[in-house]
Structures are given as C-alpha cells and as structure tokens.
Amino acid sequence: MQSLELKNLSKRFGGIKAVDNVSFKVEAGQFVGLIGPNGSGKSTIFNVVAGSFPPDGGKVLLGDRDITGASSDVSFKRGLVRSFQIPRLFFGMSVLENVLAAARSQRGERMTGTVGRVWRDQERELAERALELLEFLNLGHVARNRASDLSGGQMKLLELARSLMANPTVLLLDEPAAGVVPTLAHEIFERLVAYQRDHNLTLVVIEHRLEVLFGAADRVLVMNNGRLVADGEPGAVAKDPAVKEAYFGSEAVV
Amino acid sequence: MPWTEILVAFVTFCAIYYILAISLNLEYGFTGIPNFGKVLFYAAGAYTSAVVTGHLLTRLAGGSGADVCTARSAALRETFAAQEPLAIMGVFLLALVASALVGALLGGLLSLPSLRVRDVYLGLLLLVAAEIGRVFVRSTPGIICGSHGMGGIPNPFSWVSPAGTRYLVYALLCVLVALLCYWLVQRVVHTPWGRVLKMVRDDEEAAQALGKNPAKVKIQVMMLGSSLAAVAGSLYAFYSQFVGTEDFVPFLTFLVLSMVILGGQANNLGAIFGVLVMTAIDRFTRGSIFSMLGIDLPFDVSYARYVVTGLVLALLVMYRPQGLFPERPLRTPAWEVWRRRAKSRA
Amino acid sequence: MKRFKSLFAVLVALLVTAAFAQQTVPIGVLIPLTGGGSAEGPYLRNAAEMAFEEIHEMLDAAGQDLRFELLVEDTRTTPEGGLEAIEAVASAGAEVVIGPWSSGASSGARAYANSNEVLIVSPSSTSPALAIPDDFLYRLVTPDTLQGAAVAQLLDEEGIEEVIIFHRGDSYGEGLAVPLRDGFEERGGTATMLAFDPDISDYATEVSTLAQEARRLGENGAIMLIAFQPDGLNILGHARLDPTLGDVRWFGSKDALSPTFFPPEAPEEVSQFMADVNLTGFLPTSPNNPIRQEFEAAYQERYGNSPSPWALYMYDAAWITALSVISASEYDGAVLKEIVPTIAKRYIGASGHKLLNEDGDSAVGLYELLNAREEGGTIAPVPIGSWDSGTGIITRFE
C-alpha cells in the first residue's frame, strides 16, 4: 500500500513539451483515471514514472521514497508495475509462461538459484496463482498456447494478467480495455475494481472509453498538451468545460 | 572396418559441434544475442589448451619452455605422452578446465558491447572482434607461435594402441563431455532463469519493466556460452593435435549457426539433428566415400557438396523457417500444475 | 515391400562393385580446392592426373595389372580441412597421400597420419615447424631457409644495402622472410620486414604503406616481394601506379617468377612494371632440366596454360609415391615410409633432385635465377643464372 506523487514533472522531446510541469498525488488505495486526447502526454507520464526514460525536471515519489529516474527494474522491485499501450508480450513464450515471468522474487530466477530443487516448490505455487489469474480473466483455456497466437483482445487480457501477477502496490495500466468488445471491457473493469478493493491497490488507468472508466474510478485527471487541465470526481470532471475543450476544441458543444 | 574409422571421426566432430551448437543456441536461440563471433571463443579454448600443453607438458618431459613452437619440442611432447599416461591425461584435464575458465572470462568481457548494441550491429561487432583476434594472433609470433601454429598437442590417450582404439576412446570421451554440457544447459535453462533469457530475447524493455536485469543475464549467458565453446575448442585441439589460425574463420560460426537454425531455435534436442545433418553432408559427400560405395560420379563432388549445403539451407528457410523442431515451452513444474488443473476441470 | 526389395538389390550391387573396386590401389590426393589456396588446386590436380596417366602407361607396357585410383579431397587450405580429408581417404583405404599443399593442412593431417600410419608425401608445405625426423610426413620441397639464403646472397651480389621484405603474414611468408633477413643482415645489409594480410582481396592500403617505407630507402635500396599469385598481382597492380615504387629495384619469391605472373595469365601492364623495376628472383627447380621442359610442354598442350611451380613438385610427388608402392611388398603406410627415401634419392624429376634429409625434407637445392624482361615481343621470366645449395655459388649465364 503506497501512494504515488508527481512534483513539477517535465519531459521534452526536441522542442515539444510532452509533459509540462505536472503535479498530482495519488493516495494509497485510490483508483485514478487519466484521460486526455491523443498526444496529450498520458503515456509519457507513465514512461517517465516507470523509469523508461528520465524526466527533464521534477520528482517522482513512491510513498516517501524518491524514485526519480530510477530504472524500471528498480521501480518494479519497489512495487510499481506498469503495462504498455500496445501489448508487449513475450511472443515466443506460452501464455502461462508470460504470466509466470512477472512473478517477483523467484528463487530460480538467479542462475545460482537453479542449483538444487528449492525453486521447484515455489514454481508450483506460482503456477497455481498464475492459472487462477488466467481463469479469472477468461484465458485459462489458452494457457499452453503461444502468446503470438492470441487475438488482440486476449493479448490485452494477458498483459493485464501479467501486471496483476507482479503483486503491485502501485499499478499503472495503459488502456487495458482498448480493442476488446464492449461487454468484455465492462467485465474487465468490474474485475479490476474487485481486485483493487481486495488488494487495496493504488491504481492509475489511462482509458479512452470514458463510459467504462467513469463508472469505476474514484477520481479522474485530465491532460491536454502536456498539462494537467482538470482533476476531480468523475461526475464533476465530465461537466468541466476545460475537458470538453480538450477533447473537442473550443467550439464544440456536447 | 574402414567404415569404423570414418564413423569414429564423424561422431567426434558431431560431439564437438554439438557443444558449439548448444552454446550458440543458449546465446542466440534463448537470449537473442547474435554471437557471430562464436569462433573466437572456440579458438580461445583451443589456444588455451595449446599454451597449457606446450608449457606444462614440455617441462614435464624435461624440455625447455622457451621453444615450444619448434618441431623438436612438438616431437618431444608426442613421445613423452605415448609413454606417460598420467602426465598427458593430467595435462589434458587441466587444459580443459583452464579453457573453460578462459572462455568464461573472455565471454564476460565481450558481453559488455551487448549491453549497449543490439541485433545485427552486435552480431557484426562480435564477428569483427573474432576476425581481429585471429589476425592479431597470426601476426604476433609471441602468441602461441603466430602464423606457424603449434603442433605437438598429444591426444590424451596417446598411450593407447592401436590407433583405432585410441580414436574410439577419444570419440566416446567427446560424446560424454557433450552429454554433460547438454545436461548442464538443460538443467539451468528449464527454470525461471531460462524464462528470463527468453524474456530478454523477446522484449528487453518489457523484461526490465517486470523487474528483470537484462544486463546481468546477458553477461551470465555469454560467460556460460563462451565457456562451453572453449571446452569444444579444447577437445578439438587435442583431437587434431595442432592449432593454427586458419581454422578459426567466420565460416565455422555460420556452420554452427546453420545447425542451430536447422534444428530449431531454443531447442537443444533439435540441435542434435542440425548437427548430424550438417556434419553428415560435410563428411559423406566426398569423393572417397563414393569411391568406397563403388559409385563413380560424373562431376566433381569437392565443389558440388557446397551446392548441397546451400540447397538444404535455402529449402529450410523457404519451407520451415522455424527449424525442423520448433521451440517448446520450458519444462518446469508449472506444467504439472497445469495438467492437474486441466484434468480436474474435465 | 516391393520397393524395399529393389532397394536391397541396389545395396547388394553396390557392395559387389565395392569389392571389385578394391583390386586397384587407392591413393589420396589432398589439394586446396577452396579457401586461401583455391587458385593452386586445379594445377595440382592436373599434375597428379598427368603423372598417373604416365604411370599407368608404364604399368601397361610392363604387363602389370596394378592400377591406381586417385581419391581427390579438398583441404579447404585449413588444418581441420586437411584432417578431414586424410580421414576420408584413409577410410577409403589409402595408405599414402600426395599433398597437402599448405603447411596448415599438412599440420592438421600430420597427427592422424602418424597415429594411423598413413604416409604423407607433400609437394610443398614449407613451414619449419614441420621439419620433424621420423614421422609420416615427407616434403619434396627444399626448406625456405635455403631460398632465404640464396636471395640474401643475390641481394649482396647486386650491390643492395637495404631491403624491405614485403611478405605474406602467414606461415609461408614468414618462413621465407626470416631466414632472408637473418642472412642479409649477416652480410652487413639492413632488412625491414613488412607483413601483409594474406586473406584480403585488395591491397591498396598496404601498398601505400610500402611506398611510404620505400621513400626512406637509400640509393641502393630494394623491395623483396613474397607473395602468391592473387595477392601478388594485386600488389603489383597498385605498385605500378605509384611513382616511388617504380624507381626502386624489386626482387620476388618463386611464384613471382613463375608463368602465372606473366601474360596471358596476368595483365600486360603488370608484367611491364615487373620488367621496369628489373624484378629478379629464384625458382627452386633446376634450369635446363629436360624432364621439367617436357612436363611443361605436355601440360601446356593438354590444359592450355603453363603449370604453376608447385605443379612440378606435385608431379614428382605422384611419381615417387607410385614407384614406392610398386616396389613395396604390401600396400602399407609403414612399409612405404621405409621405401620412399630410397626411391627419392635415386629420382630426378621435373622439380629436380629429391634427396631427403633426416627430417624427411628435400635436401638438394638447385635454383634457377630469373629476371622479368622483354623477349620476343612479350615480357616473360628469362633464365639468367642458377644457384646451387651445395656450392653456394650463383652462376650467371651471360
């Protein structure tokens, strides 16, 4: 259970300010939606927070700890897990192995740990949990298939299963329901909420399907042109004129 | 009787190539490091064995360590080895272990570029490193006899006679070492560690986002792989009883690569098939073999055999790019759990 | 089932023919058909085939039933290739092989030959590391220490005080360059060794380095080129365009004075350059040798080009081997090992006298001194003298 705080975070690519002096704090156990039009800087925030590349300015705090610029494997060990917008699965491996891959502190993961049989018991326990997760996300029947043979929606689900397998305290999900059929999208979010409540997870979700997101999130943040333009409960944000402007331009009427 | 000789030689080389194949499969097939400099580590093992044998065995035989390159020194070692089983076998074992260590060290060193450069650039970089190493050794007389190469690396079973038995025993030894290497690699690879290798191969950034340290496993893999390659090089040196720079050319790397691709990526059992096919083409599409069968060919096999090799590879790439034996999931206890759950559900 | 039967019939037929085929004596011919020495391979094969045709004619005339079967194997010019090749021919029953050509391939084959008592009669392989007494390797070529000494003496007699030895950076190149340097320095000269990579396809950079070195030479300076044909012609082709290198006196190793460096096998501009720089050197074979002249003429007529210098040695290796097998009580490598030196001692062939020393290498050097010059409208290597290792005297013809 940890909070996540961004203080005056900035990131430039060439002359473009992808993230421009953004500050917010996600409380422990909160479900926060992050929305905004394409190119508004949402995924860049994830990339900077998770350590894919360092920020040009500002700070990232995980709980009390400063993790600014820490590489992604270090942040992962502190409990911060992220998913990718386009699923980045291990395509040469089976579905079950993809999920097992995300489990933390595996004994057999160190080369020296492969000596002896201790890791095997842990592997069995992890497999139980991974298979439960796969069944939870309707992927139980494809556990032995190659990840590259899955449909687009299944890949999204697998990416989600992988993120959950990592037992995160803070989870950043980049469009977990993109490309899946609407009924399934609702189901994913229902399960996500259930899981989040059960595990008291701090959750930040980027999602374009506002109708799905607004029903699940505690709070919504809106980005436009690299800046944070609105922050509040879903109902309030939906009525905010700044949000309408961000999505549809100043002349649009909803 | 004549077939025994050629078969013994065939088995010996299959064993040596198989060690190289699993070593390359570990790096390329499992981890995605295109080690096109494989031959460098093979050469490192052969040369380490030459150095150990040259200096240690010559001194044991009462000669001077200063002129190990000379014909006289080589002859001295050969005579001595035929009379002193313990000495030559001890030196052989020591050379084998030293080769493994030097290979691991060199592999660790040359894994450093793999932390910064990827894909085809890394492959070329390692290829060039191997060639530079070879040319450097050849043009430096101080390093293991330079361009002349070093002879007098006696077979560890030189004291066994007749020669047929000696070569047979050595072939069995090579097979034994190859099996050990296979066992070792399977043992470490069919584990969560092996899973990390495949993660790094498939998507390095995602692997890192899931808490793995790609740099660390790459170094480990290069050390283990290079150590195996050096062991193969050592076995080769004691078989041919000579090391010279002409043998350690990029061609060998690509021969081994074609064995791995033929067998199947990340499939060490499939690699056996790749090794058998490629070595059989090399060994049996020869004028002497056709002559033994009483077949008179109307064309020159010496050149035609390269067409056969090319054809096999071209057909493979066209019809079965994933290799004859495709990649399979790693065999960890996870699948026991999966089977049990699948059964209870059904 | 039917298919199975016919397959069986074919197998039986094969075995029967194999049994009949054993009435002939298989001889291994180990030559470089691919790799660094691939240019040399065809010459060697042709020379061996010519020799064995003559031998078969002789056997016919003598009413002998004996026939030789040549098992030609490629050594790839590598030690491993040499080893694989000897394993293949030995399995097919060869107790003796002629070849390999390169020192590397011979080194790779040597241990197998010793262990399995298969005799190697190499026409070349000049590496000093192969000068081992009482092994199963005989070499019909004089060690390059002799040629080195001869060239050192030649340089001295021509008034050269300083020489750059531009040589192949391999076993052959060093094997000749080192004794030359030592011999020349003993005579009070100054020698600089400059090696080049034997495996590359273009030598523009190496030649410009050579030109830089050549600028430092005094008035009595010279360049000694130690090369094979492909690298040598490329080097001379670049040197031709460099003004410095055209002003220096050149000497060359045996290949540079062989027909393979002159038209029609080489461009005329290159041989013109060789004549301009007065390129001189030794061919290790006796001049005015009728056997050689006869062989060269027959080769020219049959294959349409001149044989390489190594072809002469291959021809002699084939004859010495065949004569030894004919004299032997049984076809066995160990028996042949005892006979070959005796036959060689009584033999004079296309490449001269073949007396062997205690290391099993050719002991007598009678070299022809050649100079690149115009004769009869074309530029060719013209004999201008000879050198005898016994007396150490260079005799000039004019």
Short mmCIF file of C-alpha atoms in Angstrom, two decimals, chain C residues 65-390:
data_model
loop_
_atom_site.label_atom_id
_atom_site.label_comp_id
_atom_site.label_asym_id
_atom_site.label_seq_id
_atom_site.Cartn_x
_atom_site.Cartn_y
_atom_site.Cartn_z
CA ASP C 65 47.75 -55.44 -63.57
CA LEU C 66 48.19 -52.82 -60.91
CA ARG C 67 46.05 -49.68 -61.20
CA PHE C 68 45.95 -46.58 -59.04
CA GLU C 69 42.75 -44.85 -58.10
CA LEU C 70 43.05 -41.19 -57.15
CA LEU C 71 40.89 -40.07 -54.22
CA VAL C 72 40.86 -36.32 -54.60
CA GLU C 73 39.85 -34.41 -51.48
CA ASP C 74 39.65 -30.70 -50.79
CA THR C 75 41.65 -29.48 -47.77
CA ARG C 76 39.95 -26.05 -47.75
CA THR C 77 43.54 -24.83 -47.07
CA THR C 78 42.89 -25.25 -43.32
CA PRO C 79 44.26 -27.68 -40.69
CA GLU C 80 40.78 -29.02 -39.97
CA GLY C 81 40.14 -29.44 -43.70
CA GLY C 82 43.45 -31.33 -44.02
CA LEU C 83 42.46 -33.58 -41.13
CA GLU C 84 39.01 -34.30 -42.55
CA ALA C 85 40.48 -35.03 -45.96
CA ILE C 86 43.05 -37.52 -44.69
CA GLU C 87 40.40 -39.22 -42.53
CA ALA C 88 38.20 -39.66 -45.60
CA VAL C 89 40.89 -41.07 -47.90
CA ALA C 90 42.34 -43.27 -45.15
CA SER C 91 38.90 -44.75 -44.52
CA ALA C 92 38.63 -45.46 -48.22
CA GLY C 93 41.82 -47.49 -47.95
CA ALA C 94 44.57 -45.03 -48.90
CA GLU C 95 47.85 -45.86 -47.16
CA VAL C 96 49.62 -42.91 -48.74
CA VAL C 97 48.54 -39.42 -49.76
CA ILE C 98 50.15 -36.88 -52.04
CA GLY C 99 49.57 -33.39 -50.73
CA PRO C 100 48.52 -31.40 -48.77
CA TRP C 101 49.81 -28.27 -50.40
CA SER C 102 49.65 -25.79 -47.48
CA SER C 103 51.55 -26.09 -44.22
CA GLY C 104 48.32 -25.56 -42.30
CA ALA C 105 46.56 -28.52 -43.93
CA SER C 106 49.67 -30.69 -43.50
CA SER C 107 49.87 -29.74 -39.83
CA GLY C 108 46.25 -30.73 -39.33
CA ALA C 109 46.74 -34.07 -41.11
CA ARG C 110 50.10 -34.94 -39.56
CA ALA C 111 48.99 -36.32 -36.17
CA TYR C 112 46.36 -38.53 -37.79
CA ALA C 113 48.93 -39.79 -40.28
CA ASN C 114 51.39 -40.68 -37.51
CA SER C 115 48.78 -42.46 -35.40
CA ASN C 116 47.22 -44.40 -38.23
CA GLU C 117 50.44 -44.95 -40.18
CA VAL C 118 49.27 -43.24 -43.33
CA LEU C 119 52.18 -41.73 -45.22
CA ILE C 120 52.04 -38.09 -46.35
CA VAL C 121 54.16 -37.08 -49.34
CA SER C 122 53.68 -33.33 -49.51
CA PRO C 123 54.91 -31.48 -52.58
CA SER C 124 55.19 -28.25 -50.62
CA SER C 125 54.28 -27.23 -47.00
CA THR C 126 57.41 -25.24 -46.26
CA SER C 127 56.78 -24.42 -42.57
CA PRO C 128 59.88 -25.03 -40.41
CA ALA C 129 57.60 -26.41 -37.68
CA LEU C 130 57.09 -29.49 -39.83
CA ALA C 131 60.77 -30.42 -40.01
CA ILE C 132 60.37 -33.42 -37.72
CA PRO C 133 62.53 -36.54 -38.00
CA ASP C 134 60.98 -39.99 -38.21
CA ASP C 135 57.38 -39.03 -38.75
CA PHE C 136 54.95 -39.97 -41.51
CA LEU C 137 55.44 -36.68 -43.36
CA TYR C 138 57.87 -36.26 -46.23
CA ARG C 139 58.24 -32.97 -48.04
CA LEU C 140 59.66 -32.73 -51.54
CA VAL C 141 60.43 -29.05 -51.33
CA THR C 142 63.65 -27.57 -50.03
CA PRO C 143 63.12 -25.65 -46.81
CA ASP C 144 62.76 -21.92 -47.35
CA THR C 145 65.82 -21.36 -45.23
CA LEU C 146 67.73 -22.33 -48.39
CA GLN C 147 65.83 -19.94 -50.63
CA GLY C 148 66.25 -17.23 -48.00
CA ALA C 149 70.00 -17.72 -48.03
CA ALA C 150 70.07 -17.69 -51.83
CA VAL C 151 68.16 -14.41 -52.05
CA ALA C 152 70.35 -12.83 -49.35
CA GLN C 153 73.41 -13.72 -51.43
CA LEU C 154 71.76 -12.42 -54.60
CA LEU C 155 70.94 -9.05 -52.96
CA ASP C 156 74.51 -8.75 -51.75
CA GLU C 157 75.95 -9.52 -55.18
CA GLU C 158 73.65 -6.99 -56.84
CA GLY C 159 75.00 -4.29 -54.54
CA ILE C 160 71.86 -3.86 -52.46
CA GLU C 161 72.46 -2.40 -48.97
CA GLU C 162 68.94 -2.01 -47.69
CA VAL C 163 65.85 -4.14 -48.35
CA ILE C 164 62.18 -4.03 -47.41
CA ILE C 165 60.79 -7.55 -47.24
CA PHE C 166 57.12 -7.21 -48.14
CA HIS C 167 55.70 -10.60 -47.28
CA ARG C 168 52.55 -12.61 -46.70
CA GLY C 169 51.79 -12.56 -42.99
CA ASP C 170 51.46 -16.32 -42.81
CA SER C 171 53.49 -19.42 -42.24
CA TYR C 172 54.91 -19.41 -45.77
CA GLY C 173 55.71 -15.71 -45.92
CA GLU C 174 57.45 -15.63 -42.56
CA GLY C 175 59.22 -18.91 -43.21
CA LEU C 176 60.98 -17.26 -46.14
CA ALA C 177 61.27 -13.69 -44.83
CA VAL C 178 63.00 -14.52 -41.55
CA PRO C 179 65.94 -16.53 -42.99
CA LEU C 180 66.31 -13.90 -45.71
CA ARG C 181 66.50 -11.09 -43.16
CA ASP C 182 68.96 -13.02 -40.99
CA GLY C 183 71.12 -13.98 -43.97
CA PHE C 184 71.14 -10.46 -45.36
CA GLU C 185 71.99 -8.85 -42.02
CA GLU C 186 74.84 -11.33 -41.60
CA ARG C 187 76.21 -9.98 -44.85
CA GLY C 188 76.06 -6.45 -43.45
CA GLY C 189 72.78 -5.33 -45.05
CA THR C 190 69.76 -3.73 -43.42
CA ALA C 191 66.43 -5.51 -43.70
CA THR C 192 62.94 -4.35 -42.71
CA MET C 193 60.10 -6.85 -42.58
CA LEU C 194 56.66 -5.61 -43.59
CA ALA C 195 53.86 -8.17 -43.44
CA PHE C 196 50.52 -8.00 -45.22
CA ASP C 197 47.30 -9.89 -44.52
CA PRO C 198 47.20 -12.81 -46.98
CA ASP C 199 43.42 -13.09 -46.92
CA ILE C 200 42.19 -9.74 -48.18
CA SER C 201 41.14 -9.03 -51.73
CA ASP C 202 42.62 -5.58 -52.23
CA TYR C 203 45.99 -4.23 -51.15
CA ALA C 204 45.73 -0.50 -51.92
CA THR C 205 46.34 0.48 -48.28
CA GLU C 206 49.17 -1.99 -47.78
CA VAL C 207 50.90 -0.80 -50.96
CA SER C 208 50.73 2.84 -49.89
CA THR C 209 52.33 1.84 -46.58
CA LEU C 210 55.02 0.08 -48.59
CA ALA C 211 55.52 3.24 -50.69
CA GLN C 212 55.99 5.28 -47.50
CA GLU C 213 58.64 2.86 -46.29
CA ALA C 214 60.26 2.84 -49.73
CA ARG C 215 60.71 6.63 -49.67
CA ARG C 216 63.11 6.20 -46.78
CA LEU C 217 65.31 3.79 -48.73
CA GLY C 218 68.76 4.99 -49.80
CA GLU C 219 70.16 4.73 -53.28
CA ASN C 220 70.98 1.05 -53.01
CA GLY C 221 67.63 0.05 -51.60
CA ALA C 222 65.31 -2.68 -52.85
CA ILE C 223 62.00 -4.38 -52.24
CA MET C 224 61.62 -8.14 -51.91
CA LEU C 225 58.06 -9.33 -52.61
CA ILE C 226 56.98 -12.63 -51.06
CA ALA C 227 53.52 -13.41 -52.42
CA PHE C 228 51.31 -15.93 -54.16
CA GLN C 229 49.53 -15.17 -57.40
CA PRO C 230 46.24 -13.45 -56.44
CA ASP C 231 47.76 -11.22 -53.76
CA GLY C 232 50.98 -10.68 -55.72
CA LEU C 233 49.26 -9.49 -58.90
CA ASN C 234 47.02 -7.15 -56.94
CA ILE C 235 50.02 -5.68 -55.11
CA LEU C 236 52.00 -5.18 -58.31
CA GLY C 237 48.91 -3.66 -59.95
CA HIS C 238 48.78 -0.99 -57.25
CA ALA C 239 52.55 -0.54 -57.12
CA ARG C 240 52.61 0.18 -60.87
CA LEU C 241 50.66 3.41 -60.23
CA ASP C 242 52.99 4.66 -57.51
CA PRO C 243 55.94 6.77 -58.73
CA THR C 244 58.16 5.90 -55.74
CA LEU C 245 57.77 2.18 -56.15
CA GLY C 246 58.60 2.40 -59.84
CA ASP C 247 62.02 3.85 -59.00
CA VAL C 248 63.06 1.03 -56.68
CA ARG C 249 64.71 -2.23 -57.66
CA TRP C 250 62.43 -5.25 -56.97
CA PHE C 251 63.07 -8.88 -56.16
CA GLY C 252 60.48 -11.64 -55.85
CA SER C 253 59.78 -15.04 -54.35
CA LYS C 254 59.38 -18.13 -56.51
CA ASP C 255 55.79 -17.54 -57.53
CA ALA C 256 56.50 -14.04 -58.81
CA LEU C 257 58.90 -15.54 -61.34
CA SER C 258 56.54 -18.28 -62.46
CA PRO C 259 54.44 -18.11 -65.66
CA THR C 260 51.34 -17.37 -63.58
CA PHE C 261 52.61 -13.79 -63.14
CA PHE C 262 53.00 -13.17 -66.88
CA PRO C 263 50.70 -12.91 -69.90
CA PRO C 264 48.36 -14.49 -70.77
CA GLU C 265 47.59 -15.22 -67.11
CA ALA C 266 48.41 -11.75 -65.86
CA PRO C 267 47.73 -8.28 -67.30
CA GLU C 268 50.45 -6.92 -69.56
CA GLU C 269 50.75 -3.62 -67.63
CA VAL C 270 51.74 -5.58 -64.56
CA SER C 271 54.45 -7.55 -66.27
CA GLN C 272 55.64 -4.34 -67.94
CA PHE C 273 56.07 -2.90 -64.45
CA MET C 274 57.93 -6.01 -63.36
CA ALA C 275 60.33 -5.54 -66.26
CA ASP C 276 60.69 -1.83 -65.48
CA VAL C 277 61.73 -2.49 -61.89
CA ASN C 278 64.02 -5.30 -63.04
CA LEU C 279 62.27 -7.90 -60.86
CA THR C 280 64.58 -10.83 -60.18
CA GLY C 281 64.34 -13.99 -58.13
CA PHE C 282 64.74 -17.72 -57.85
CA LEU C 283 62.54 -20.56 -58.97
CA PRO C 284 63.54 -23.61 -56.89
CA THR C 285 63.95 -26.00 -59.77
CA SER C 286 66.93 -26.75 -61.86
CA PRO C 287 67.23 -24.89 -65.16
CA ASN C 288 67.84 -26.78 -68.38
CA ASN C 289 66.12 -29.81 -66.90
CA PRO C 290 64.66 -31.84 -69.80
CA ILE C 291 62.08 -33.57 -67.54
CA ARG C 292 60.74 -30.22 -66.50
CA GLN C 293 60.66 -28.90 -70.05
CA GLU C 294 58.86 -32.00 -71.23
CA PHE C 295 56.31 -31.77 -68.41
CA GLU C 296 55.71 -28.08 -69.02
CA ALA C 297 55.17 -28.63 -72.72
CA ALA C 298 52.80 -31.55 -72.16
CA TYR C 299 50.88 -29.58 -69.57
CA GLN C 300 50.62 -26.57 -71.86
CA GLU C 301 49.34 -28.71 -74.69
CA ARG C 302 46.78 -30.51 -72.59
CA TYR C 303 45.39 -27.73 -70.42
CA GLY C 304 46.16 -24.65 -72.49
CA ASN C 305 48.16 -22.84 -69.82
CA SER C 306 51.52 -23.12 -68.10
CA PRO C 307 51.76 -25.15 -64.90
CA SER C 308 52.37 -23.35 -61.64
CA PRO C 309 55.75 -24.01 -59.99
CA TRP C 310 54.05 -26.20 -57.41
CA ALA C 311 52.64 -28.42 -60.15
CA LEU C 312 56.21 -29.61 -60.86
CA TYR C 313 56.52 -30.77 -57.26
CA MET C 314 53.12 -32.45 -57.34
CA TYR C 315 54.13 -34.32 -60.47
CA ASP C 316 57.24 -35.58 -58.70
CA ALA C 317 55.30 -36.45 -55.53
CA ALA C 318 52.99 -38.61 -57.66
CA TRP C 319 55.87 -40.42 -59.38
CA ILE C 320 57.89 -41.05 -56.22
CA THR C 321 54.78 -42.34 -54.46
CA ALA C 322 53.80 -44.63 -57.33
CA LEU C 323 57.33 -46.03 -57.71
CA SER C 324 57.43 -46.70 -53.97
CA VAL C 325 54.08 -48.52 -54.00
CA ILE C 326 55.18 -50.61 -56.98
CA SER C 327 58.38 -51.60 -55.16
CA ALA C 328 56.67 -52.37 -51.84
CA SER C 329 55.86 -55.94 -50.80
CA GLU C 330 52.48 -54.81 -49.50
CA TYR C 331 50.39 -51.67 -49.63
CA ASP C 332 51.05 -50.33 -46.14
CA GLY C 333 51.94 -46.86 -44.88
CA ALA C 334 54.67 -48.08 -42.54
CA VAL C 335 56.34 -50.08 -45.33
CA LEU C 336 56.16 -47.16 -47.74
CA LYS C 337 57.73 -44.89 -45.14
CA GLU C 338 60.87 -47.03 -45.34
CA ILE C 339 60.95 -47.10 -49.15
CA VAL C 340 60.21 -43.51 -50.14
CA PRO C 341 63.58 -42.01 -49.10
CA THR C 342 65.43 -44.61 -51.14
CA ILE C 343 63.32 -44.04 -54.23
CA ALA C 344 63.56 -40.27 -53.77
CA LYS C 345 67.34 -40.46 -53.54
CA ARG C 346 67.52 -42.15 -56.99
CA TYR C 347 64.93 -39.89 -58.53
CA ILE C 348 65.30 -36.77 -60.61
CA GLY C 349 62.08 -35.19 -61.72
CA ALA C 350 60.51 -32.05 -63.05
CA SER C 351 61.46 -30.14 -59.91
CA GLY C 352 64.97 -31.53 -59.74
CA HIS C 353 66.77 -33.89 -57.42
CA LYS C 354 64.73 -35.20 -54.49
CA LEU C 355 67.28 -36.46 -51.97
CA LEU C 356 65.68 -36.21 -48.50
CA ASN C 357 67.44 -35.11 -45.31
CA GLU C 358 66.96 -36.61 -41.83
CA ASP C 359 63.75 -34.58 -41.26
CA GLY C 360 62.27 -36.09 -44.39
CA ASP C 361 62.56 -32.87 -46.39
CA SER C 362 64.24 -32.25 -49.73
CA ALA C 363 67.94 -31.66 -49.17
CA VAL C 364 69.33 -30.51 -52.50
CA GLY C 365 68.56 -27.06 -53.82
CA LEU C 366 69.33 -26.24 -57.41
CA TYR C 367 67.61 -22.98 -58.24
CA GLU C 368 67.06 -21.11 -61.44
CA LEU C 369 67.70 -17.35 -61.40
CA LEU C 370 65.08 -15.50 -63.43
CA ASN C 371 64.57 -11.93 -64.48
CA ALA C 372 61.40 -10.30 -65.85
CA ARG C 373 62.27 -8.85 -69.26
CA GLU C 374 61.08 -8.49 -72.80
CA GLU C 375 61.88 -11.34 -75.11
CA GLY C 376 60.33 -11.97 -78.48
CA GLY C 377 57.70 -9.24 -78.18
CA THR C 378 56.29 -10.29 -74.81
CA ILE C 379 57.53 -9.95 -71.28
CA ALA C 380 58.47 -13.25 -69.66
CA PRO C 381 60.66 -14.65 -66.88
CA VAL C 382 64.00 -15.20 -68.56
CA PRO C 383 66.63 -17.51 -67.03
CA ILE C 384 69.82 -15.57 -66.32
CA GLY C 385 71.60 -17.90 -63.95
CA SER C 386 71.43 -20.61 -61.35
CA TRP C 387 72.23 -21.28 -57.68
CA ASP C 388 73.44 -24.49 -56.12
CA SER C 389 72.91 -25.08 -52.38
CA GLY C 390 75.88 -27.47 -52.39
#
